[in-house]
Amino acid sequence: MSFLNIPSIMFSGFVVQAVMSFLFWRNWRTEPQRQEFLVWSASCGSAAIGLLLMAFYAGSYSLGSVTIGPGLVLMGLALAWQGLRRFDHRSVDLNLASAGPLLWMALTTIVPIFQEDIAARLALSGVLTAAYAGLVVYEHRLSVREEHLPARRMIMMWFAAHGAVALLAVPAALIWPVAGEGNPTLSQPIWYGLFAVELLLHGVIAGIAAYLLIKERLQLESRWAASTDTLTGLVNRGTFLEMLQTLSVKVRGEGAFLYVDVDHVKRINDRFGHSGGDHVLKTCADLIARELPQHALLGRLAGAEFAAYIPFCDLEKAEALGHVICESVAQQIFTLGDALVSVTVSVGVAHGAMQVTPDELLKRADAALHSAKVNGRNAVVVWHEGDRPSYA
């Protein structure tokens, strides 16, 4: 008998996966909109039942321990892949997920070599396991470009290693054959026991990895919520000023600042309610963002005030952008209640260089905006040297 007791390892894996399945199920009951919890619960549940059946393997073919058990473990890996897709807001394809497990069950039921030769079963299992592990790695590689979660790199490495270990079992079985088709009562080569231990570790690490992803996503969402304006989705005042400071240093202050105020929002609120005013502000934010270059920094500083910083933009281009924004908003017709309403904006423009601090630049643009509002609104005013940047 091997110094590692295979049935005990399989039963330990069953316990781990059953606990993980319950925890994911509890999380899903708490947050039913998070469908990935339900898929991961099913993944761990499938693997738990499969490992329990495999724990009763006696060294000869049986439907439960050879066909159904490993098939359910493979299904657990396939569902872990689909849970990751759901976590990353992609569609779930249960037909594709079940293709590998169904192929395993069909071949080990019908084809004699897969019933009689453990090396053949290890080869089939290794290829299918490596394929699904590779799909998990692939999904992470797609997602890491869109959302940086620190745990992703570690998870990719682990699943790649898990697939590699599954494939290594094939040459290992040829070089150091398994005795009695893996009969746990016989002495087995050390790699066979270590292979079972890796399967147990995979269940533990895969479950922990999922919780790490969830934790990091929640932290990212919390930071995002704290830094953005809920109405427009733009960064809020504090975040904008912080990012302005960083960006201004990087470009040595060479950029333009646009301070935009939506005219007469209070009148809209009084006439159509705050829902009407919110609709106007959200639409204006979208229009401003549409007209700005992609590399511009845009934020909502106050109720009806928006600010944009465009690196490496000279004063003429900045003034032209201000006029484009004014015209874009003025051409927009808002449907508020039964009325069709037009809205205008006032824009203050200032240009900075290395010697101008972000705070000074903001004051200059604010002074220009104040002039635009005092002189009738629906205008673009540029701050020039000699003007008094006294409005903060």
Short mmCIF file of N, CA and C in Angstrom, two decimals, residues 53 61-72 101 104-110 114-115 121:
data_model
loop_
_atom_site.label_atom_id
_atom_site.label_comp_id
_atom_site.label_asym_id
_atom_site.label_seq_id
_atom_site.Cartn_x
_atom_site.Cartn_y
_atom_site.Cartn_z
N LEU A 53 -17.48 9.52 -4.86
CA LEU A 53 -17.59 8.28 -5.62
C LEU A 53 -16.21 7.69 -5.91
N TYR A 61 -13.11 -1.70 -12.86
CA TYR A 61 -14.11 -0.78 -13.39
C TYR A 61 -15.43 -0.86 -12.62
N SER A 62 -15.98 0.31 -12.32
CA SER A 62 -17.34 0.40 -11.81
C SER A 62 -17.93 1.70 -12.34
N LEU A 63 -19.21 1.70 -12.58
CA LEU A 63 -19.86 2.85 -13.17
C LEU A 63 -19.70 4.09 -12.29
N GLY A 64 -19.82 3.92 -10.99
CA GLY A 64 -19.77 5.07 -10.09
C GLY A 64 -18.39 5.67 -9.95
N SER A 65 -17.38 4.82 -9.65
CA SER A 65 -16.05 5.34 -9.33
C SER A 65 -15.19 5.64 -10.54
N VAL A 66 -15.47 5.04 -11.69
CA VAL A 66 -14.64 5.23 -12.88
C VAL A 66 -15.31 6.15 -13.90
N THR A 67 -16.60 6.02 -14.08
CA THR A 67 -17.29 6.81 -15.10
C THR A 67 -17.92 8.07 -14.52
N ILE A 68 -18.80 7.90 -13.54
CA ILE A 68 -19.55 9.05 -13.03
C ILE A 68 -18.68 9.94 -12.16
N GLY A 69 -17.90 9.35 -11.25
CA GLY A 69 -17.09 10.14 -10.31
C GLY A 69 -16.14 11.10 -11.00
N PRO A 70 -15.18 10.61 -11.81
CA PRO A 70 -14.27 11.53 -12.52
C PRO A 70 -15.01 12.47 -13.46
N GLY A 71 -16.14 11.99 -14.04
CA GLY A 71 -16.92 12.87 -14.91
C GLY A 71 -17.47 14.06 -14.15
N LEU A 72 -17.93 13.85 -12.92
CA LEU A 72 -18.45 14.95 -12.11
C LEU A 72 -17.34 15.88 -11.64
N PRO A 101 -17.19 16.46 -19.86
CA PRO A 101 -17.66 15.41 -18.95
C PRO A 101 -18.52 14.35 -19.64
N TRP A 104 -16.26 12.06 -21.54
CA TRP A 104 -15.61 11.14 -20.60
C TRP A 104 -16.56 9.99 -20.25
N MET A 105 -17.78 10.31 -19.88
CA MET A 105 -18.72 9.28 -19.46
C MET A 105 -19.07 8.33 -20.60
N ALA A 106 -19.18 8.88 -21.80
CA ALA A 106 -19.50 8.03 -22.95
C ALA A 106 -18.36 7.06 -23.26
N LEU A 107 -17.13 7.56 -23.31
CA LEU A 107 -15.99 6.72 -23.68
C LEU A 107 -15.70 5.66 -22.61
N THR A 108 -15.79 6.04 -21.34
CA THR A 108 -15.49 5.06 -20.28
C THR A 108 -16.63 4.06 -20.09
N THR A 109 -17.78 4.35 -20.67
CA THR A 109 -18.90 3.40 -20.61
C THR A 109 -18.89 2.44 -21.80
N ILE A 110 -18.50 2.97 -22.97
CA ILE A 110 -18.66 2.21 -24.20
C ILE A 110 -17.35 1.55 -24.67
N PHE A 114 -10.82 2.11 -22.23
CA PHE A 114 -10.92 3.09 -21.14
C PHE A 114 -11.48 2.46 -19.86
N GLN A 115 -12.06 1.28 -19.99
CA GLN A 115 -12.51 0.55 -18.81
C GLN A 115 -11.40 -0.31 -18.23
N ARG A 121 -7.21 5.93 -19.39
CA ARG A 121 -8.10 6.86 -18.68
C ARG A 121 -7.35 8.10 -18.22
#
